[in-house]
Coordinates of C-alpha atoms and ligand atoms in Angstrom, one line a residue:
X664 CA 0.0 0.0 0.0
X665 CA 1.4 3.8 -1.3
X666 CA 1.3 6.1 1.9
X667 CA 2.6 8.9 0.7
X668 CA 2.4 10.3 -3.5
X669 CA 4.9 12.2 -4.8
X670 CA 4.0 14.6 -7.7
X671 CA 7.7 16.1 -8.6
X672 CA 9.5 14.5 -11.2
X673 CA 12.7 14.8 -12.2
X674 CA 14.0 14.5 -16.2
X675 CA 16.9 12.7 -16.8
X676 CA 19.3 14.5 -18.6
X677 CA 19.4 17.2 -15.6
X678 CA 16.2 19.3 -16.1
X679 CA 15.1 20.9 -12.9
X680 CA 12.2 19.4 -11.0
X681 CA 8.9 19.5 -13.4
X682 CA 5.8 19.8 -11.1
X683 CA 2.7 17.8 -12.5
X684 CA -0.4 19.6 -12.5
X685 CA -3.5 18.2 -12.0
X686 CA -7.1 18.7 -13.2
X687 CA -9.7 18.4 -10.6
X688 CA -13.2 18.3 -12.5
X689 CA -15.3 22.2 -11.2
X690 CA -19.2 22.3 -11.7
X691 CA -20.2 24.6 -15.1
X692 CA -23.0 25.1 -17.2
X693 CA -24.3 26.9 -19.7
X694 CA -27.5 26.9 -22.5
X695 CA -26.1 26.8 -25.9
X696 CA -27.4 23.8 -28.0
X697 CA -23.8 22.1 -28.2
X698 CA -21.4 22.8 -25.4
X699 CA -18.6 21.3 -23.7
X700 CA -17.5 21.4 -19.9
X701 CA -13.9 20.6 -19.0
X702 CA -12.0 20.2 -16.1
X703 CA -11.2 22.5 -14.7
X704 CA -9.1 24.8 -11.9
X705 CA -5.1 23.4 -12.4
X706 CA -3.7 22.6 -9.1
X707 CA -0.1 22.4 -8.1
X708 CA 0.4 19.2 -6.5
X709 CA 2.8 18.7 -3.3
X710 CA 2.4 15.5 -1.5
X711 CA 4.9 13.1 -2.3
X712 CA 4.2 9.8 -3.6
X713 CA 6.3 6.7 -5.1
X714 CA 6.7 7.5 -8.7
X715 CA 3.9 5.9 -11.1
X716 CA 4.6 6.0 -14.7
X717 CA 7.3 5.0 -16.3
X718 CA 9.5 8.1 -17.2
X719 CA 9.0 9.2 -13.3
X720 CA 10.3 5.9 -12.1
X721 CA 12.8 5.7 -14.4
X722 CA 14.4 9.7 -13.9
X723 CA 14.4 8.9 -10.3
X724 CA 16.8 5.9 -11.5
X725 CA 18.7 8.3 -13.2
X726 CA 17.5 6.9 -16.5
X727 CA 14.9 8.2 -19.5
X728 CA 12.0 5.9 -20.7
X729 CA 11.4 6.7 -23.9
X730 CA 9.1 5.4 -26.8
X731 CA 9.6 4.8 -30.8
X732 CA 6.9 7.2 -32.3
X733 CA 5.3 7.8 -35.6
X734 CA 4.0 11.0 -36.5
X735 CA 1.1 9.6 -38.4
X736 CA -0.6 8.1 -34.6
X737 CA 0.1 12.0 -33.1
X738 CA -3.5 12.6 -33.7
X739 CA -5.1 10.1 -32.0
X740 CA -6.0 10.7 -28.4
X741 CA -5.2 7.8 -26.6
X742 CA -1.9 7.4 -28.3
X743 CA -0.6 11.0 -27.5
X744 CA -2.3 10.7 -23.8
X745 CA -0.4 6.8 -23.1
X746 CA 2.6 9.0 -24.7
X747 CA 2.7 12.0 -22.4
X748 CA 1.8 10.0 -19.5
X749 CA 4.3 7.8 -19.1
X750 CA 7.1 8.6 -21.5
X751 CA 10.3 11.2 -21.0
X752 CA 11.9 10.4 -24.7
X753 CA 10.9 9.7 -28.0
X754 CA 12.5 7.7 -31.0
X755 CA 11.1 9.1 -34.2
X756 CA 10.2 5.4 -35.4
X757 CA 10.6 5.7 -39.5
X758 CA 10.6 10.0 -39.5
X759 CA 14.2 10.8 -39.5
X760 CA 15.6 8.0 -41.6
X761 CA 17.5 8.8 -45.2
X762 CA 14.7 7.9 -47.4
X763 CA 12.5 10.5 -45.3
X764 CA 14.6 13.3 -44.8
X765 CA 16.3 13.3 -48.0
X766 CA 14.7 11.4 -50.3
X767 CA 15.9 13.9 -53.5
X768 CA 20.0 14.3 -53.2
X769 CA 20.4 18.0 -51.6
X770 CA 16.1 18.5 -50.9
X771 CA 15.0 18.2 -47.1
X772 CA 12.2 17.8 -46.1
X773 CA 11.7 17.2 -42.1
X774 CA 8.1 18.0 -41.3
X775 CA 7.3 15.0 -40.1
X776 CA 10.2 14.7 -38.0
X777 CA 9.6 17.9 -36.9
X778 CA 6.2 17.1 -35.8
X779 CA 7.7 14.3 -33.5
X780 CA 10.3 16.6 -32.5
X781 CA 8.0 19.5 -31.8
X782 CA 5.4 17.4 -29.6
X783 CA 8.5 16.1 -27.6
X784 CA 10.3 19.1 -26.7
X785 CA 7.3 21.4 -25.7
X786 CA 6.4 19.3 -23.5
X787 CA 10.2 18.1 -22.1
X788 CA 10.8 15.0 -23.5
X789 CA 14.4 14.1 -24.8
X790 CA 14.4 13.1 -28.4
X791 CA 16.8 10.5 -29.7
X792 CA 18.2 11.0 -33.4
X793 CA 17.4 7.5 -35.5
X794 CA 19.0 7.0 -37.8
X795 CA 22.1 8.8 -40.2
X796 CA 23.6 6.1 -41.7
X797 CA 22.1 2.5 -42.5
X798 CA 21.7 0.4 -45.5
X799 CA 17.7 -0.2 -44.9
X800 CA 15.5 2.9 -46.2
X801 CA 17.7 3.8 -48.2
X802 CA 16.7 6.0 -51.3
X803 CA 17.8 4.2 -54.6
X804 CA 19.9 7.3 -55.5
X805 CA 22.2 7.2 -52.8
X806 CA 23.3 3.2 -53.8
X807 CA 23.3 4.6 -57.5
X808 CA 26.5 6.6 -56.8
X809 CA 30.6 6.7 -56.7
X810 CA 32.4 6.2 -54.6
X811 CA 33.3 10.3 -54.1
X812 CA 30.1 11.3 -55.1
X813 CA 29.0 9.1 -52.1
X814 CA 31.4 10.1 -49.3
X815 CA 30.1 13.5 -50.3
X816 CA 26.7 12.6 -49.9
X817 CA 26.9 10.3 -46.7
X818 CA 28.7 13.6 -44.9
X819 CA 26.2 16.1 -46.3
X820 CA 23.6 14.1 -45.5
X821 CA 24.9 13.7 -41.5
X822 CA 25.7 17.3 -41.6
X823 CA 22.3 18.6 -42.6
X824 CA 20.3 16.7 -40.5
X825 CA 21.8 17.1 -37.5
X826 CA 22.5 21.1 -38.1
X827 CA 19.0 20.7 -38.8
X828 CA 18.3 19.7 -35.4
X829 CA 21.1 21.2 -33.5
X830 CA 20.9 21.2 -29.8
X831 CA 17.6 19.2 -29.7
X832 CA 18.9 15.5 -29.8
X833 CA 20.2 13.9 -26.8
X834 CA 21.9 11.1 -28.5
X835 CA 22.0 10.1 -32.5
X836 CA 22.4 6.8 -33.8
X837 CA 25.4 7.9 -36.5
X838 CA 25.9 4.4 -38.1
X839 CA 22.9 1.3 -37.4
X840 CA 23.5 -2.1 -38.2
X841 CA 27.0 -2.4 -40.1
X842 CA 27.9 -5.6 -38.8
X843 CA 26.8 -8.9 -40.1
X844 CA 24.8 -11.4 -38.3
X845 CA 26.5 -15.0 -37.6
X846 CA 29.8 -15.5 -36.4
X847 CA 31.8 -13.9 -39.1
X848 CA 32.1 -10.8 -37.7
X849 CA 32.2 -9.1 -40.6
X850 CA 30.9 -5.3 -41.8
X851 CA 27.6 -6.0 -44.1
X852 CA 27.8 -5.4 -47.3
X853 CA 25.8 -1.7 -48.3
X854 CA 26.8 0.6 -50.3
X855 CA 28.9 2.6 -47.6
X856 CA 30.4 -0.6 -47.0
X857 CA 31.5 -1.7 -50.3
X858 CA 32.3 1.8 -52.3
X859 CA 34.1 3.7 -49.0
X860 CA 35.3 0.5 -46.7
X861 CA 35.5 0.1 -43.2
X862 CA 36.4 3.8 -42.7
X863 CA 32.8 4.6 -43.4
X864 CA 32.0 5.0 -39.8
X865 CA 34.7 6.6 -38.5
X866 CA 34.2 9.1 -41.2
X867 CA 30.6 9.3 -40.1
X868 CA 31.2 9.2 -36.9
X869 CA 34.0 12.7 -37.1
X870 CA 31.4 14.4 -39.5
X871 CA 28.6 13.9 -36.7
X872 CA 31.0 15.3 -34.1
X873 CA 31.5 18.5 -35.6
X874 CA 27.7 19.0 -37.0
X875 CA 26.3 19.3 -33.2
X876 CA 29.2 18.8 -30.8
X877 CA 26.9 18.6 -27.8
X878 CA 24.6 15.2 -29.0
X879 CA 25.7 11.9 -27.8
X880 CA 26.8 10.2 -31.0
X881 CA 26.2 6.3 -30.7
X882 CA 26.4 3.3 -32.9
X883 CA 23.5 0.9 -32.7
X884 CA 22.6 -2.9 -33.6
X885 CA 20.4 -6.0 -33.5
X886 CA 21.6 -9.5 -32.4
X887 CA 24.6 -7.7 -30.0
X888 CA 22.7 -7.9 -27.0
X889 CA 24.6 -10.8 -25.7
X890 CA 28.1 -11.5 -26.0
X891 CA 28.4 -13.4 -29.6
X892 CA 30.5 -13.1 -32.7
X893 CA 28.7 -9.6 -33.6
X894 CA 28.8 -8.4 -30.4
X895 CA 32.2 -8.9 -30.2
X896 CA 33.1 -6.9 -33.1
X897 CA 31.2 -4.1 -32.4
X898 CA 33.2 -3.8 -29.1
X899 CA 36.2 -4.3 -31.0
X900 CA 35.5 -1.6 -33.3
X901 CA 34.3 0.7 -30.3
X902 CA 37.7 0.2 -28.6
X903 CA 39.8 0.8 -31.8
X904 CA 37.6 4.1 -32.1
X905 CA 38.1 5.2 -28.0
X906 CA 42.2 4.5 -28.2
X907 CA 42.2 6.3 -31.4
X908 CA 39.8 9.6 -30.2
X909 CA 37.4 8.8 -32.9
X910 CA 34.2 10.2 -31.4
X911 CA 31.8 7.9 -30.0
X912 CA 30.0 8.3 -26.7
X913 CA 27.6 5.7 -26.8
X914 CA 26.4 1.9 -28.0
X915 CA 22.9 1.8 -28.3
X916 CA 21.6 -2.2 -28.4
X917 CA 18.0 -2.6 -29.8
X918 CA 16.2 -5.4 -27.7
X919 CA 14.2 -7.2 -30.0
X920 CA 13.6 -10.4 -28.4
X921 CA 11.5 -13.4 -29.5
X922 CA 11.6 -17.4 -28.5
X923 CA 13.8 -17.4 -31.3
X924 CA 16.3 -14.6 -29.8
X925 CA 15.5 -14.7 -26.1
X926 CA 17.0 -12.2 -23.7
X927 CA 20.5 -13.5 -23.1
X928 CA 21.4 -14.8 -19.3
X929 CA 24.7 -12.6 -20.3
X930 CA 23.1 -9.2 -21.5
X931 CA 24.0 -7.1 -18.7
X932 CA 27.4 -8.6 -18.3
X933 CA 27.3 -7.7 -22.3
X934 CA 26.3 -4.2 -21.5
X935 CA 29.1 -3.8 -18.5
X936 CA 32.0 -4.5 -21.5
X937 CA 31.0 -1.9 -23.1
X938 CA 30.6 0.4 -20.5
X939 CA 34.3 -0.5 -19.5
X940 CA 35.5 1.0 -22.4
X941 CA 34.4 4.6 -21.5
X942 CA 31.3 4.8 -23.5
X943 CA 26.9 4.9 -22.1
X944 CA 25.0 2.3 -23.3
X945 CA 21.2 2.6 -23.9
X946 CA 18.6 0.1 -25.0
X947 CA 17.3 1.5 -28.1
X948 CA 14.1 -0.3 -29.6
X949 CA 13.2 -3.2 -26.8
X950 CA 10.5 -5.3 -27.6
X951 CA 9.6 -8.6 -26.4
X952 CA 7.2 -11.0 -28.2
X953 CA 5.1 -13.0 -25.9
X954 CA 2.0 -12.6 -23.5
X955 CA 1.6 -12.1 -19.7
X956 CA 3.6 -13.5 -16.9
X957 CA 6.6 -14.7 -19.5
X958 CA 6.4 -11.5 -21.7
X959 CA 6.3 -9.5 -17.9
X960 CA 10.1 -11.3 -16.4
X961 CA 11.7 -10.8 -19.5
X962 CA 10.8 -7.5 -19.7
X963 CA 11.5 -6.7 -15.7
X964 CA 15.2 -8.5 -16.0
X965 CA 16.3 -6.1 -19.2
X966 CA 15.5 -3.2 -17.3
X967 CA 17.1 -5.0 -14.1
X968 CA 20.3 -5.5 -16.5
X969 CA 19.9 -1.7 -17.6
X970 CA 19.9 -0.5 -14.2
X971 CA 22.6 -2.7 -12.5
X972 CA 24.9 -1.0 -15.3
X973 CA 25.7 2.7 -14.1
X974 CA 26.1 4.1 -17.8
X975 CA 23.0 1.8 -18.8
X976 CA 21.4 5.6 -19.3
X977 CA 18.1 4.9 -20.8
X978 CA 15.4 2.8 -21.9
X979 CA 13.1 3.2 -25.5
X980 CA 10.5 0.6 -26.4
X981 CA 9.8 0.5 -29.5
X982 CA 6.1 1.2 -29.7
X983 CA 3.1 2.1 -27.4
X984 CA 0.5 -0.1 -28.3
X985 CA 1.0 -3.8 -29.6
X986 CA -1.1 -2.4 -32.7
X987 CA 1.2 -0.1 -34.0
X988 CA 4.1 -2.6 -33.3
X989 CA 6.2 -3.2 -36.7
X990 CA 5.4 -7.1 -35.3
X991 CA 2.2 -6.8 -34.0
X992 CA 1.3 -10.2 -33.8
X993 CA 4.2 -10.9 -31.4
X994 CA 2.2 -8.6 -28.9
X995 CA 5.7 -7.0 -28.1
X996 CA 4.8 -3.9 -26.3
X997 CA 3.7 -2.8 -22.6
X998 CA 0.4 -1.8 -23.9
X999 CA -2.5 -4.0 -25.4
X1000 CA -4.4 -2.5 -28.5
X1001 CA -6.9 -0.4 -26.3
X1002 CA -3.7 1.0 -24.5
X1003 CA -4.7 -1.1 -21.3
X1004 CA -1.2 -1.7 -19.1
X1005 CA -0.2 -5.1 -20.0
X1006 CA 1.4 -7.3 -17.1
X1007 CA 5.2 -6.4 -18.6
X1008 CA 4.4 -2.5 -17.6
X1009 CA 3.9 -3.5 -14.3
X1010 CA 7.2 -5.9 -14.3
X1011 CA 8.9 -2.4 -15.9
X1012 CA 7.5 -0.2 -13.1
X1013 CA 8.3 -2.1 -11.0
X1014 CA 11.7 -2.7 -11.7
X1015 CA 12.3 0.7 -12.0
X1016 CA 10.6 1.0 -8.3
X1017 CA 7.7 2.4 -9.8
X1018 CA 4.4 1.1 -8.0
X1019 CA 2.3 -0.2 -10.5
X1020 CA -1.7 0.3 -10.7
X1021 CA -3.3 -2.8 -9.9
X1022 CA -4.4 -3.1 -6.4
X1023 CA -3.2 0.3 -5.9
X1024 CA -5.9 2.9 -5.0
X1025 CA -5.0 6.5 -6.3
X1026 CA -2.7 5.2 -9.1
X1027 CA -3.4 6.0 -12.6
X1028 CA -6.2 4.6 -14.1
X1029 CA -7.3 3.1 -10.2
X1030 CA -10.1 3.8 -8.6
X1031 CA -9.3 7.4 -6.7
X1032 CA -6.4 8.7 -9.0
X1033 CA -6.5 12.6 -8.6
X1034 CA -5.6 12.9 -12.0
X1035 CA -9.1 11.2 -13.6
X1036 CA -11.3 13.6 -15.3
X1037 CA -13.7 13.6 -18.3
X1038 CA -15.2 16.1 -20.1
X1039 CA -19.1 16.1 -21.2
X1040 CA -20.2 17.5 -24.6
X1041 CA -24.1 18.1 -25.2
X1042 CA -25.7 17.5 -28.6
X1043 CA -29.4 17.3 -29.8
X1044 CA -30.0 14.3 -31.3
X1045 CA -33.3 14.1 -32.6
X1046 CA -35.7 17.3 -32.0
X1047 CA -39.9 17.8 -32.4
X1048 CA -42.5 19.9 -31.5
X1049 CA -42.7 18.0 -28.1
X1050 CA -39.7 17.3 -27.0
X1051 CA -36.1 16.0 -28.1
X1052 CA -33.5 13.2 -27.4
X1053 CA -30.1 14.5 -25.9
X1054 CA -27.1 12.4 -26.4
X1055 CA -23.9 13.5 -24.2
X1056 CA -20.5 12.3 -25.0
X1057 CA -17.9 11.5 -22.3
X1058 CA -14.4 11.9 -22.8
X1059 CA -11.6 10.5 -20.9
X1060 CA -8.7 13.1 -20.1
X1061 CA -5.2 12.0 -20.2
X1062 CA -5.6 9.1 -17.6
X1063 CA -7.7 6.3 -17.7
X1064 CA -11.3 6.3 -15.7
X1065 CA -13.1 4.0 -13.9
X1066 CA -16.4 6.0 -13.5
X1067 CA -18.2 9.5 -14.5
X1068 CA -21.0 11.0 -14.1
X1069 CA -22.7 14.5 -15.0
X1070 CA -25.8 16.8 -14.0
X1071 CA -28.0 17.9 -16.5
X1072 CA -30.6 20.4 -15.7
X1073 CA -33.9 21.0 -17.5
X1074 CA -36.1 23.7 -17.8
X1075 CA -39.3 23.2 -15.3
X1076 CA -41.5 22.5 -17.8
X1077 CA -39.3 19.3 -19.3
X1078 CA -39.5 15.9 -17.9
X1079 CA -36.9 13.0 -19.2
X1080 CA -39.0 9.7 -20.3
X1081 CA -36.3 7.9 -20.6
X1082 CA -32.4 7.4 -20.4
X1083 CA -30.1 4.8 -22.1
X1084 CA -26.5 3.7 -21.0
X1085 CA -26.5 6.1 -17.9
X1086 CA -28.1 5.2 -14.6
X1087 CA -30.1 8.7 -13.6
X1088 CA -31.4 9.5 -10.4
X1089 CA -32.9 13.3 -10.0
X1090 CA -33.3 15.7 -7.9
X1091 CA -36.3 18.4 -8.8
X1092 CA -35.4 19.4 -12.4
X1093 CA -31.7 18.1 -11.6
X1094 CA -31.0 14.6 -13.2
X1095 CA -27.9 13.1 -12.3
X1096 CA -26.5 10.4 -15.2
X1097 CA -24.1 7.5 -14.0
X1098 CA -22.1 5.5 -15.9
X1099 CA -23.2 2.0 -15.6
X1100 CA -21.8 -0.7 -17.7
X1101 CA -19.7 2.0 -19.9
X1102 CA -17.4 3.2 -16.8
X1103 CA -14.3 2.4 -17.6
X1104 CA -12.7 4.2 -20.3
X1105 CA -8.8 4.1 -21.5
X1106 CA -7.3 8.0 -21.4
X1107 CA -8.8 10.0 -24.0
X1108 CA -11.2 7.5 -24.8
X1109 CA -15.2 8.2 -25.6
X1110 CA -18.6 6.9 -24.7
X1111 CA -21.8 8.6 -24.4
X1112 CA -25.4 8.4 -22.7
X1113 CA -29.0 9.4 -23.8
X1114 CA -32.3 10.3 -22.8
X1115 CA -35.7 11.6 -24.0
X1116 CA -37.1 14.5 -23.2
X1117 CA -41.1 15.5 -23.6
X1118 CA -42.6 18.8 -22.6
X1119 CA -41.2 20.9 -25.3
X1120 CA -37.6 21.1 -27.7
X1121 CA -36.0 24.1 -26.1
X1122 CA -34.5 25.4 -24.3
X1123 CA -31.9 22.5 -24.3
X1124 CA -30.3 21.1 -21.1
X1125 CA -27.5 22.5 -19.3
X1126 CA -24.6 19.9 -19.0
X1127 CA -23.0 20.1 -15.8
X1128 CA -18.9 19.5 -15.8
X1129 CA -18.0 15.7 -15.8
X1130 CA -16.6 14.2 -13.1
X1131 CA -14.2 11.2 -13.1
X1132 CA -12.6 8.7 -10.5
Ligands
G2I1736 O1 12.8 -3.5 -38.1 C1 12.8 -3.0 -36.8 C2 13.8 -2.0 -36.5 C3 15.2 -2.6 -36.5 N1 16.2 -1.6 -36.2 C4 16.1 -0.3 -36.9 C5 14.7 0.3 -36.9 O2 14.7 1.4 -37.6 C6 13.7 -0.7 -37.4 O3 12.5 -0.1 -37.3 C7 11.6 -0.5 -38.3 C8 10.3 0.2 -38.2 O4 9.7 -0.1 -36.9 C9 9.3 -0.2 -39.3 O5 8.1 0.7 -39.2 O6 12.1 -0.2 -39.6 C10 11.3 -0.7 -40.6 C11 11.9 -0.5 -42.0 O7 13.1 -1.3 -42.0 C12 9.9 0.0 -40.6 O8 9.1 -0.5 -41.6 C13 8.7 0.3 -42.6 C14 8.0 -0.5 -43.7 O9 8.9 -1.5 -44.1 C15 7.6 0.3 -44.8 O10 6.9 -0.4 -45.7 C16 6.8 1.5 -44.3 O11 6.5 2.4 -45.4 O12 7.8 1.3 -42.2 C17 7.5 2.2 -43.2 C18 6.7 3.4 -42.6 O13 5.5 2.9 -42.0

């Protein structure tokens, strides 16, 4: 049981203290046909409390927890809500790569990366960079040229981008997957590889340095989570590059983890190599196929691993919902398709010494979190000379809800016949709707109730403000 809530959070990455505000729902109304009550007076919160989403748990761990995210989801409600509740960096997931940003040698276009980077930072998220240099979405006129034409263009390419976005990124994944899978330990063939050689990355790696001195330039891959063939050679490479002062601060290793590639028993001891040879390591695009309790331990011992390194500095999933997941039917991420907290959330927040929802009165999404609220929005359904059918649509606000209800007031002379999905009880000309079966709604998330009224079309009700727990 949680005695005491704390509502200051801390970013990683040495932000001061951010104070969460918090909407408590205020009683309103007004006449016009179509109207909408929100929550309302914004109170600063002091009490202190063990952190309960993911990015607070994780900052007070010294860490970020960030998500991959694509621009094209920004719009939906619950997507944005699950995102600014529990997340303190974003991974632009497809937005930043070559054939995006420059898909035309020499023409930029960053709008949608922009868009990603926009939402983050105003509301003080970190953003990491993905990606500058990789063989995959790769537009066909970069592979169609010589080998001077394309050192050119690989350096351009690193230097406009990250001008572009200069003092915004915390760390930028210069080069992604170079190395082979298998044992060989070989680069992979792409056309950095084969035109400019091995030296493509260290080349990549200087160019990025002096484009934005201040971002944390890393080199990240698959299949290098445990200590293997690849792995090896990437740490190989990385210790050349920090005996030589080539630039490098950080090794970022993606996580994606099926029965076929399970977590390795030797990942964090994989990690602490790396983070021997001076540089941070991050976990850059964790996702773990599977369902409940499995899916939940694998996911609570990577971030166990992440944490028991020191420069283990972050954490991004790559994803919210299982949905949006570029393997969906792995069921990968913390969230289920209707953004519900999946079991591996709780094994994550707890790990970070978060304390998770269930069973935990007051948390998010549980029954008494301070942070619930709805907002009601009036519309006339049907209208004639007698009377009229109201409908009112409840919104969720950014957290989850396990209950609402709203007042709606009706001129003396009205008298409601009837009301569907909403349990009413009344009070004089007061009627006060509860929601019945239709309580529990996901953050940002909509339902709505009805009800006939006789004795005349107008005036129309006044819809009181909706109030959440
Ligand atoms: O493949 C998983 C990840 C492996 N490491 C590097 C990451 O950048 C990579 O991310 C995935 C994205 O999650 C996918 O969303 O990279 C894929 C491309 O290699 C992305 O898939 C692409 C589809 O292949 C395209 O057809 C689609 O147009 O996403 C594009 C945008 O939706």
């Amino acid at each position: 049981m949680r005695m005491i809530r704390k509502r200051t959070r801390t970013r990683a990455g040495g932000a001061g203290p951010r104070t969460r505000r918090r909407l408590r729902a205020g009683l309103g109304a007004t006449t016009t046909a179509l109207l909408t009550v929100t929550a309302l007076a914004a109170l600063p919160q002091t009490t202190a409390h063990a952190a309960d989403t993911l990015g607070a748990a994780a900052a007070e761990k010294g860490r970020y927890f960030g998500a991959a995210v694509a621009a094209n989801h920004l719009g939906e409600a619950q997507y944005t809500a699950t995102l600014n509740r529990e997340f303190n960096s974003v991974t632009p997931e497809n937005e930043m790569k070559w054939d995006a940003v420059e898909p035309n040698r020499g023409s930029f276009s960053f709008s949608r990366a922009d868009q990603i980077v926009n939402h983050a930072r105003s509301r003080g998220m970190d953003v990491r960079g993905h990606t500058l240099v990789w063989h995959s979405q790769l537009p066909g006129w970069v592979s169609g040229l010589g080998a001077s034409d394309l050192r050119s263009a690989m350096n351009n390419h690193i230097t406009e981008v990250m001008t572009h976005y200069k003092g915004q990124i915390h760390s930028w994944d210069v080069v992604n997957e170079a190395f082979q899978d298998g044992g060989s330990g070989a680069r992979r063939s792409s056309p950095f590889q084969d035109k400019l050689g091995n030296g493509f990355i260290e080349e990549a790696f200087r160019t990025a340095r002096a484009a934005d001195p201040a971002a944390k330039l890393c080199y990240n891959d698959y299949n290098t989570d445990g200590i293997n063939a690849k792995s090896t050679a990437v740490y190989t490479m990385v210790r050349d590059f920090k005996s030589r002062g080539v630039p490098i601060d950080c090794v970022g290793f993606q996580g994606h983890f099926n029965s076929n590639s399970p977590v390795p028993s030797d990942f964090q001891a994989n990690l602490q190599r790396f983070a021997d040879l001076g540089v941070d390591v991050q976990i850059t695009e964790l996702d773990i196929e599977g369902s409940g309790q499995a899916q939940a331990t694998n996911y609570g011992n990577v971030v166990r691993a992440c944490l028991a390194v020191s420069r283990c500095t972050g954490i991004t999933v790559w994803g919210i919902p299982d949905k949006y997941s570029w393997r969906s039917s792995g069921t990968p991420l913390l969230f289920d398709d209707n953004y519900n907290k999946k079991p591996a959330y709780d094994a994550v927040l707890s790990a970070l010494g978060g304390t998770p929802g269930d069973g935990d009165p007051g948390g998010p999404g549980e029954p008494g979190d301070p942070d619930a609220a709805c907002t009601a929005t009036y519309t006339t359904a049907e209208q004639w000379g007698g009377g009229y059918n109201g409908r009112v649509t409840i919104t969720a606000g950014s957290s989850p809800i396990t209950a609402w209800s709203v007042d709606v007031t009706l001129a003396s002379s009205q008298r409601v016949i009837s009301v569907w999905n909403g349990s009413p009880t009344t009070n004089g000309n007061v009627m006060t709707v509860r929601s019945t079966w239709n309580g529990s709604l996901a953050a940002g998330a909509s339902t709505s109730f009805g009800f006939t009224v006789n004795g005349g079309s107008t005036p129309p009700p006044q819809v009181g403000a909706c109030t959440a727990s």
